[in-house]
PDB file of C-alpha atoms in Angstrom:
ATOM      1  CA  UNK E 207     -65.123 -17.477 -32.393  1.00 61.00           C
ATOM      2  CA  UNK E 208     -64.592 -21.245 -33.271  1.00 68.00           C
ATOM      3  CA  UNK E 209     -61.698 -23.289 -32.775  1.00 75.00           C
ATOM      4  CA  UNK E 210     -60.207 -22.885 -35.964  1.00 79.00           C
ATOM      5  CA  UNK E 211     -60.364 -19.430 -35.280  1.00 81.00           C
ATOM      6  CA  UNK E 212     -58.842 -20.208 -31.817  1.00 85.00           C
ATOM      7  CA  UNK E 213     -56.067 -21.793 -33.578  1.00 82.00           C
ATOM      8  CA  UNK E 214     -55.386 -19.423 -36.252  1.00 88.00           C
ATOM      9  CA  UNK E 215     -54.812 -16.890 -33.565  1.00 85.00           C
ATOM     10  CA  UNK E 216     -52.978 -19.012 -31.179  1.00 86.00           C
ATOM     11  CA  UNK E 217     -50.488 -19.660 -34.403  1.00 88.00           C
ATOM     12  CA  UNK E 218     -50.212 -15.896 -35.238  1.00 85.00           C
ATOM     13  CA  UNK E 219     -49.300 -14.664 -31.399  1.00 90.00           C
ATOM     14  CA  UNK E 220     -46.014 -13.439 -33.200  1.00 92.00           C
ATOM     15  CA  UNK E 221     -47.062 -12.441 -36.531  1.00 92.00           C
ATOM     16  CA  UNK E 222     -49.357  -9.807 -34.206  1.00 88.00           C
ATOM     17  CA  UNK E 223     -46.352  -8.369 -32.044  1.00 92.00           C
ATOM     18  CA  UNK E 224     -44.403  -8.312 -35.186  1.00 93.00           C
ATOM     19  CA  UNK E 225     -46.942  -6.632 -37.017  1.00 94.00           C
ATOM     20  CA  UNK E 226     -48.073  -4.018 -33.920  1.00 92.00           C
ATOM     21  CA  UNK E 227     -44.305  -3.698 -32.217  1.00 90.00           C
ATOM     22  CA  UNK E 228     -44.406  -0.122 -31.810  1.00 89.00           C
ATOM     23  CA  UNK E 229     -47.659   0.299 -31.244  1.00 91.00           C
ATOM     24  CA  UNK E 230     -47.389  -2.368 -28.217  1.00 88.00           C
ATOM     25  CA  UNK E 231     -43.899  -0.807 -27.503  1.00 90.00           C
ATOM     26  CA  UNK E 232     -45.891   2.836 -26.514  1.00 91.00           C
ATOM     27  CA  UNK E 233     -48.894   0.924 -24.646  1.00 88.00           C
ATOM     28  CA  UNK E 234     -46.791  -0.663 -22.656  1.00 87.00           C
ATOM     29  CA  UNK E 235     -44.275   2.073 -21.456  1.00 84.00           C
ATOM     30  CA  UNK E 236     -41.432   2.735 -20.196  1.00 85.00           C
ATOM     31  CA  UNK E 237     -41.833   2.902 -16.441  1.00 89.00           C
ATOM     32  CA  UNK E 238     -42.809  -0.726 -13.917  1.00 92.00           C
ATOM     33  CA  UNK E 239     -46.393   0.175 -12.083  1.00 89.00           C
ATOM     34  CA  UNK E 240     -48.343  -3.005 -11.002  1.00 94.00           C
ATOM     35  CA  UNK E 241     -45.406  -5.329 -11.177  1.00 96.00           C
ATOM     36  CA  UNK E 242     -43.052  -3.867  -9.289  1.00 96.00           C
ATOM     37  CA  UNK E 243     -44.317  -6.187  -6.252  1.00 97.00           C
ATOM     38  CA  UNK E 244     -43.623  -9.314  -7.890  1.00 98.00           C
ATOM     39  CA  UNK E 245     -40.216  -8.139  -9.292  1.00 98.00           C
ATOM     40  CA  UNK E 246     -38.943  -7.178  -6.038  1.00 98.00           C
ATOM     41  CA  UNK E 247     -40.366 -10.205  -4.346  1.00 97.00           C
ATOM     42  CA  UNK E 248     -38.098 -12.498  -7.694  1.00 98.00           C
ATOM     43  CA  UNK E 249     -35.154 -10.640  -7.495  1.00 98.00           C
ATOM     44  CA  UNK E 250     -34.736 -10.853  -3.499  1.00 96.00           C
ATOM     45  CA  UNK E 251     -34.558 -13.951  -4.567  1.00 94.00           C
ATOM     46  CA  UNK E 252     -31.503 -13.809  -7.126  1.00 98.00           C
ATOM     47  CA  UNK E 253     -27.462 -13.741  -6.430  1.00 97.00           C
ATOM     48  CA  UNK E 254     -26.255 -10.193  -7.015  1.00 97.00           C
ATOM     49  CA  UNK E 255     -25.008  -9.502 -10.485  1.00 97.00           C
ATOM     50  CA  UNK E 256     -27.104 -12.593 -11.207  1.00 98.00           C
ATOM     51  CA  UNK E 257     -28.101 -13.647 -14.744  1.00 98.00           C
ATOM     52  CA  UNK E 258     -31.502 -13.360 -15.745  1.00 98.00           C
ATOM     53  CA  UNK E 259     -33.511 -15.397 -18.519  1.00 98.00           C
ATOM     54  CA  UNK E 260     -36.606 -12.931 -20.322  1.00 98.00           C
ATOM     55  CA  UNK E 261     -38.547 -14.944 -22.328  1.00 98.00           C
ATOM     56  CA  UNK E 262     -41.122 -12.581 -23.807  1.00 96.00           C
ATOM     57  CA  UNK E 263     -38.612  -9.922 -23.380  1.00 96.00           C
ATOM     58  CA  UNK E 264     -40.756  -7.747 -25.836  1.00 95.00           C
ATOM     59  CA  UNK E 265     -39.279  -4.551 -26.797  1.00 95.00           C
ATOM     60  CA  UNK E 266     -36.859  -5.121 -23.543  1.00 96.00           C
ATOM     61  CA  UNK E 267     -38.641  -2.649 -21.432  1.00 94.00           C
ATOM     62  CA  UNK E 268     -40.178  -2.032 -18.687  1.00 96.00           C
ATOM     63  CA  UNK E 269     -38.999  -5.088 -17.532  1.00 97.00           C
ATOM     64  CA  UNK E 270     -35.481  -5.841 -18.883  1.00 97.00           C
ATOM     65  CA  UNK E 271     -34.428  -2.279 -17.930  1.00 97.00           C
ATOM     66  CA  UNK E 272     -35.978  -2.769 -14.394  1.00 98.00           C
ATOM     67  CA  UNK E 273     -33.316  -5.616 -13.838  1.00 98.00           C
ATOM     68  CA  UNK E 274     -30.177  -3.820 -15.662  1.00 98.00           C
ATOM     69  CA  UNK E 275     -30.709  -1.313 -13.880  1.00 97.00           C
ATOM     70  CA  UNK E 276     -30.468  -2.721 -10.375  1.00 98.00           C
ATOM     71  CA  UNK E 277     -26.651  -4.017 -12.070  1.00 98.00           C
ATOM     72  CA  UNK E 278     -28.511  -7.844 -13.250  1.00 98.00           C
ATOM     73  CA  UNK E 279     -27.237  -9.218 -16.503  1.00 98.00           C
ATOM     74  CA  UNK E 280     -30.722 -10.083 -18.867  1.00 98.00           C
ATOM     75  CA  UNK E 281     -31.159 -12.319 -21.650  1.00 98.00           C
ATOM     76  CA  UNK E 282     -33.969 -11.210 -23.384  1.00 98.00           C
ATOM     77  CA  UNK E 283     -35.901 -13.625 -25.957  1.00 98.00           C
ATOM     78  CA  UNK E 284     -38.660 -12.556 -28.255  1.00 97.00           C
ATOM     79  CA  UNK E 285     -40.225 -13.991 -31.474  1.00 96.00           C
ATOM     80  CA  UNK E 286     -40.825 -10.794 -32.591  1.00 96.00           C
ATOM     81  CA  UNK E 287     -37.619  -9.569 -34.833  1.00 96.00           C
ATOM     82  CA  UNK E 288     -38.574  -5.535 -34.605  1.00 95.00           C
ATOM     83  CA  UNK E 289     -39.326  -5.315 -30.978  1.00 95.00           C
ATOM     84  CA  UNK E 290     -36.140  -7.447 -30.353  1.00 97.00           C
ATOM     85  CA  UNK E 291     -33.882  -4.234 -32.499  1.00 96.00           C
ATOM     86  CA  UNK E 292     -35.614  -2.057 -30.497  1.00 95.00           C
ATOM     87  CA  UNK E 293     -34.551  -3.406 -27.590  1.00 96.00           C
ATOM     88  CA  UNK E 294     -31.204  -3.855 -28.813  1.00 97.00           C
ATOM     89  CA  UNK E 295     -30.957  -0.334 -29.711  1.00 96.00           C
ATOM     90  CA  UNK E 296     -32.449   0.709 -26.832  1.00 95.00           C
ATOM     91  CA  UNK E 297     -30.915  -1.629 -23.851  1.00 97.00           C
ATOM     92  CA  UNK E 298     -27.434  -2.214 -25.470  1.00 98.00           C
ATOM     93  CA  UNK E 299     -26.190  -3.487 -21.878  1.00 98.00           C
ATOM     94  CA  UNK E 300     -28.661  -6.409 -22.162  1.00 98.00           C
ATOM     95  CA  UNK E 301     -27.966  -9.784 -24.970  1.00 98.00           C
ATOM     96  CA  UNK E 302     -31.166  -9.492 -27.269  1.00 98.00           C
ATOM     97  CA  UNK E 303     -31.907 -12.659 -29.602  1.00 98.00           C
ATOM     98  CA  UNK E 304     -34.739 -12.893 -31.831  1.00 97.00           C
ATOM     99  CA  UNK E 305     -35.981 -16.800 -31.572  1.00 97.00           C
ATOM    100  CA  UNK E 306     -39.391 -18.694 -30.035  1.00 96.00           C
ATOM    101  CA  UNK E 307     -39.379 -19.916 -26.408  1.00 95.00           C
ATOM    102  CA  UNK E 308     -40.648 -23.258 -27.361  1.00 94.00           C
ATOM    103  CA  UNK E 309     -37.445 -24.335 -28.717  1.00 90.00           C
ATOM    104  CA  UNK E 310     -34.759 -22.498 -27.048  1.00 97.00           C
ATOM    105  CA  UNK E 311     -31.133 -24.380 -26.361  1.00 97.00           C
ATOM    106  CA  UNK E 312     -28.945 -21.242 -25.307  1.00 98.00           C
ATOM    107  CA  UNK E 313     -26.865 -24.358 -23.381  1.00 97.00           C
ATOM    108  CA  UNK E 314     -26.187 -22.270 -20.053  1.00 98.00           C
ATOM    109  CA  UNK E 315     -28.143 -21.602 -17.472  1.00 98.00           C
ATOM    110  CA  UNK E 316     -29.845 -18.851 -15.180  1.00 98.00           C
ATOM    111  CA  UNK E 317     -29.947 -17.589 -11.626  1.00 98.00           C
ATOM    112  CA  UNK E 318     -33.664 -16.538 -13.054  1.00 98.00           C
ATOM    113  CA  UNK E 319     -36.600 -17.133 -15.475  1.00 98.00           C
ATOM    114  CA  UNK E 320     -39.076 -14.625 -16.379  1.00 98.00           C
ATOM    115  CA  UNK E 321     -41.831 -15.038 -18.351  1.00 98.00           C
ATOM    116  CA  UNK E 322     -44.356 -12.668 -17.449  1.00 97.00           C
ATOM    117  CA  UNK E 323     -47.363 -12.113 -19.513  1.00 95.00           C
ATOM    118  CA  UNK E 324     -45.546 -14.482 -21.988  1.00 96.00           C
ATOM    119  CA  UNK E 325     -45.926 -18.510 -21.710  1.00 96.00           C
ATOM    120  CA  UNK E 326     -49.954 -17.542 -21.445  1.00 94.00           C
ATOM    121  CA  UNK E 327     -49.932 -16.668 -25.160  1.00 95.00           C
ATOM    122  CA  UNK E 328     -48.779 -20.378 -25.734  1.00 96.00           C
ATOM    123  CA  UNK E 329     -51.475 -23.627 -26.905  1.00 95.00           C
ATOM    124  CA  UNK E 330     -51.604 -26.354 -23.818  1.00 96.00           C
ATOM    125  CA  UNK E 331     -49.847 -28.276 -25.406  1.00 96.00           C
ATOM    126  CA  UNK E 332     -47.075 -26.151 -25.997  1.00 96.00           C
ATOM    127  CA  UNK E 333     -47.311 -24.650 -22.534  1.00 97.00           C
ATOM    128  CA  UNK E 334     -46.518 -28.024 -21.633  1.00 98.00           C
ATOM    129  CA  UNK E 335     -43.735 -28.868 -23.360  1.00 97.00           C
ATOM    130  CA  UNK E 336     -42.006 -25.268 -22.217  1.00 97.00           C
ATOM    131  CA  UNK E 337     -41.323 -26.928 -18.894  1.00 98.00           C
ATOM    132  CA  UNK E 338     -38.505 -28.742 -19.664  1.00 98.00           C
ATOM    133  CA  UNK E 339     -36.898 -25.588 -21.676  1.00 98.00           C
ATOM    134  CA  UNK E 340     -37.376 -23.777 -18.109  1.00 98.00           C
ATOM    135  CA  UNK E 341     -35.492 -26.643 -16.636  1.00 97.00           C
ATOM    136  CA  UNK E 342     -32.887 -26.375 -18.943  1.00 97.00           C
ATOM    137  CA  UNK E 343     -32.036 -22.671 -18.543  1.00 98.00           C
ATOM    138  CA  UNK E 344     -32.471 -23.454 -14.673  1.00 98.00           C
ATOM    139  CA  UNK E 345     -29.445 -23.273 -12.725  1.00 98.00           C
ATOM    140  CA  UNK E 346     -30.037 -24.858  -8.774  1.00 97.00           C
ATOM    141  CA  UNK E 347     -31.339 -22.363  -6.671  1.00 97.00           C
ATOM    142  CA  UNK E 348     -33.170 -20.864  -9.669  1.00 98.00           C
ATOM    143  CA  UNK E 349     -36.224 -18.604  -9.169  1.00 98.00           C
ATOM    144  CA  UNK E 350     -38.886 -18.709 -11.722  1.00 98.00           C
ATOM    145  CA  UNK E 351     -41.526 -16.339 -12.410  1.00 98.00           C
ATOM    146  CA  UNK E 352     -44.726 -16.614 -14.544  1.00 98.00           C
ATOM    147  CA  UNK E 353     -48.486 -15.580 -15.736  1.00 98.00           C
ATOM    148  CA  UNK E 354     -50.645 -17.816 -16.164  1.00 98.00           C
ATOM    149  CA  UNK E 355     -54.883 -17.935 -15.718  1.00 96.00           C
ATOM    150  CA  UNK E 356     -56.388 -17.825 -12.199  1.00 96.00           C
ATOM    151  CA  UNK E 357     -58.036 -21.521 -14.013  1.00 97.00           C
ATOM    152  CA  UNK E 358     -57.516 -23.779 -17.225  1.00 97.00           C
ATOM    153  CA  UNK E 359     -59.214 -22.358 -20.351  1.00 95.00           C
ATOM    154  CA  UNK E 360     -58.943 -20.612 -22.873  1.00 94.00           C
ATOM    155  CA  UNK E 361     -59.731 -16.660 -23.464  1.00 92.00           C
ATOM    156  CA  UNK E 362     -59.496 -14.682 -26.319  1.00 90.00           C
ATOM    157  CA  UNK E 363     -58.423 -10.567 -26.244  1.00 92.00           C
ATOM    158  CA  UNK E 364     -57.727  -8.215 -29.368  1.00 92.00           C
ATOM    159  CA  UNK E 365     -55.223  -5.828 -30.171  1.00 86.00           C
ATOM    160  CA  UNK E 366     -54.442  -3.778 -32.996  1.00 89.00           C
ATOM    161  CA  UNK E 367     -57.512  -5.098 -34.354  1.00 89.00           C
ATOM    162  CA  UNK E 368     -56.289  -8.700 -34.118  1.00 90.00           C
ATOM    163  CA  UNK E 369     -57.319 -11.132 -31.902  1.00 89.00           C
ATOM    164  CA  UNK E 370     -55.154 -12.508 -29.424  1.00 90.00           C
ATOM    165  CA  UNK E 371     -54.697 -15.912 -27.837  1.00 89.00           C
ATOM    166  CA  UNK E 372     -54.340 -16.926 -24.380  1.00 93.00           C
ATOM    167  CA  UNK E 373     -54.716 -20.160 -22.385  1.00 96.00           C
ATOM    168  CA  UNK E 374     -54.034 -21.329 -18.995  1.00 97.00           C
ATOM    169  CA  UNK E 375     -53.197 -24.605 -17.697  1.00 98.00           C
ATOM    170  CA  UNK E 376     -54.982 -25.633 -14.128  1.00 98.00           C
ATOM    171  CA  UNK E 377     -53.192 -24.582 -11.283  1.00 98.00           C
ATOM    172  CA  UNK E 378     -52.604 -28.230 -10.168  1.00 98.00           C
ATOM    173  CA  UNK E 379     -51.257 -28.978 -13.378  1.00 98.00           C
ATOM    174  CA  UNK E 380     -48.540 -26.197 -13.334  1.00 98.00           C
ATOM    175  CA  UNK E 381     -47.569 -27.410  -9.448  1.00 98.00           C
ATOM    176  CA  UNK E 382     -47.249 -31.040 -11.059  1.00 98.00           C
ATOM    177  CA  UNK E 383     -45.312 -29.132 -14.186  1.00 98.00           C
ATOM    178  CA  UNK E 384     -42.780 -27.561 -12.402  1.00 98.00           C
ATOM    179  CA  UNK E 385     -42.732 -30.585  -9.397  1.00 98.00           C
ATOM    180  CA  UNK E 386     -41.300 -32.493 -13.358  1.00 98.00           C
ATOM    181  CA  UNK E 387     -38.288 -30.311 -13.147  1.00 98.00           C
ATOM    182  CA  UNK E 388     -36.969 -29.731  -9.635  1.00 98.00           C
ATOM    183  CA  UNK E 389     -39.509 -26.466  -8.390  1.00 98.00           C
ATOM    184  CA  UNK E 390     -41.133 -25.710  -5.450  1.00 98.00           C
ATOM    185  CA  UNK E 391     -43.493 -22.910  -5.324  1.00 98.00           C
ATOM    186  CA  UNK E 392     -43.121 -20.249  -3.378  1.00 98.00           C
ATOM    187  CA  UNK E 393     -46.236 -18.659  -4.682  1.00 98.00           C
ATOM    188  CA  UNK E 394     -49.080 -18.603  -6.281  1.00 98.00           C
ATOM    189  CA  UNK E 395     -52.018 -15.711  -6.424  1.00 98.00           C
ATOM    190  CA  UNK E 396     -54.831 -16.256  -8.438  1.00 98.00           C
ATOM    191  CA  UNK E 397     -56.195 -12.535 -10.014  1.00 98.00           C
ATOM    192  CA  UNK E 398     -53.556 -10.440  -7.418  1.00 98.00           C
ATOM    193  CA  UNK E 399     -55.378  -7.366  -7.356  1.00 97.00           C
ATOM    194  CA  UNK E 400     -52.938  -5.678  -6.475  1.00 96.00           C
ATOM    195  CA  UNK E 401     -51.023  -6.707  -9.861  1.00 97.00           C
ATOM    196  CA  UNK E 402     -53.959  -5.380 -11.515  1.00 95.00           C
ATOM    197  CA  UNK E 403     -55.718  -8.914 -11.783  1.00 96.00           C
ATOM    198  CA  UNK E 404     -52.532 -10.656 -12.598  1.00 97.00           C
ATOM    199  CA  UNK E 405     -52.538 -14.707 -11.998  1.00 98.00           C
ATOM    200  CA  UNK E 406     -48.383 -15.170 -10.549  1.00 98.00           C
ATOM    201  CA  UNK E 407     -46.036 -17.723 -10.195  1.00 98.00           C
ATOM    202  CA  UNK E 408     -42.945 -17.755  -8.025  1.00 98.00           C
ATOM    203  CA  UNK E 409     -40.658 -20.934  -7.708  1.00 98.00           C
ATOM    204  CA  UNK E 410     -37.700 -21.916  -6.826  1.00 98.00           C
ATOM    205  CA  UNK E 411     -35.611 -24.600  -8.170  1.00 98.00           C
ATOM    206  CA  UNK E 412     -34.199 -27.402  -5.860  1.00 95.00           C
ATOM    207  CA  UNK E 413     -30.751 -26.939  -5.247  1.00 89.00           C
ATOM    208  CA  UNK E 414     -29.723 -30.819  -4.941  1.00 69.00           C
TER     209      UNK E 414
END
């Protein structure tokens, strides 16, 4: 795949998830499986009933539902209108917004921010630009968890017959971007064998 095709795929991520929302929902399933241990680590640092912002929430399950079931207040954001509409019907206790995370400005802060299997669909430059967005929405002491690749690069997958873009910055750059927004890294596990090979970041916003 040449650079122009990669560029087109990067610009089509929301379109892909819009076209294939039902298929993705069926493939993703309703139950938390490999993510469970990481979700628990993330949730353990949140206040009871705390506010969670789920960026790239999809249809609201299984992650949004997991937090709602544990008494957290969930706001989910996704660019796919069919996915968000399904989340609204399925999980009315949550707040589900159809919006692009890259330009998000909700005018409020959250106790936890989650970008599980979503941030890594953005281009390198869009990922860099997203970290100030995360900082604006993070309350003092907020937790942030996201997935990336283990090293800098671009990888292409396929879903529904369409190319699916993934990209990652270098771990050192993620650390620098987090530090600039007042986050300290609590844990980074590249290609976690207990989480299906996901590379997972867990960070906390400093209080001061």
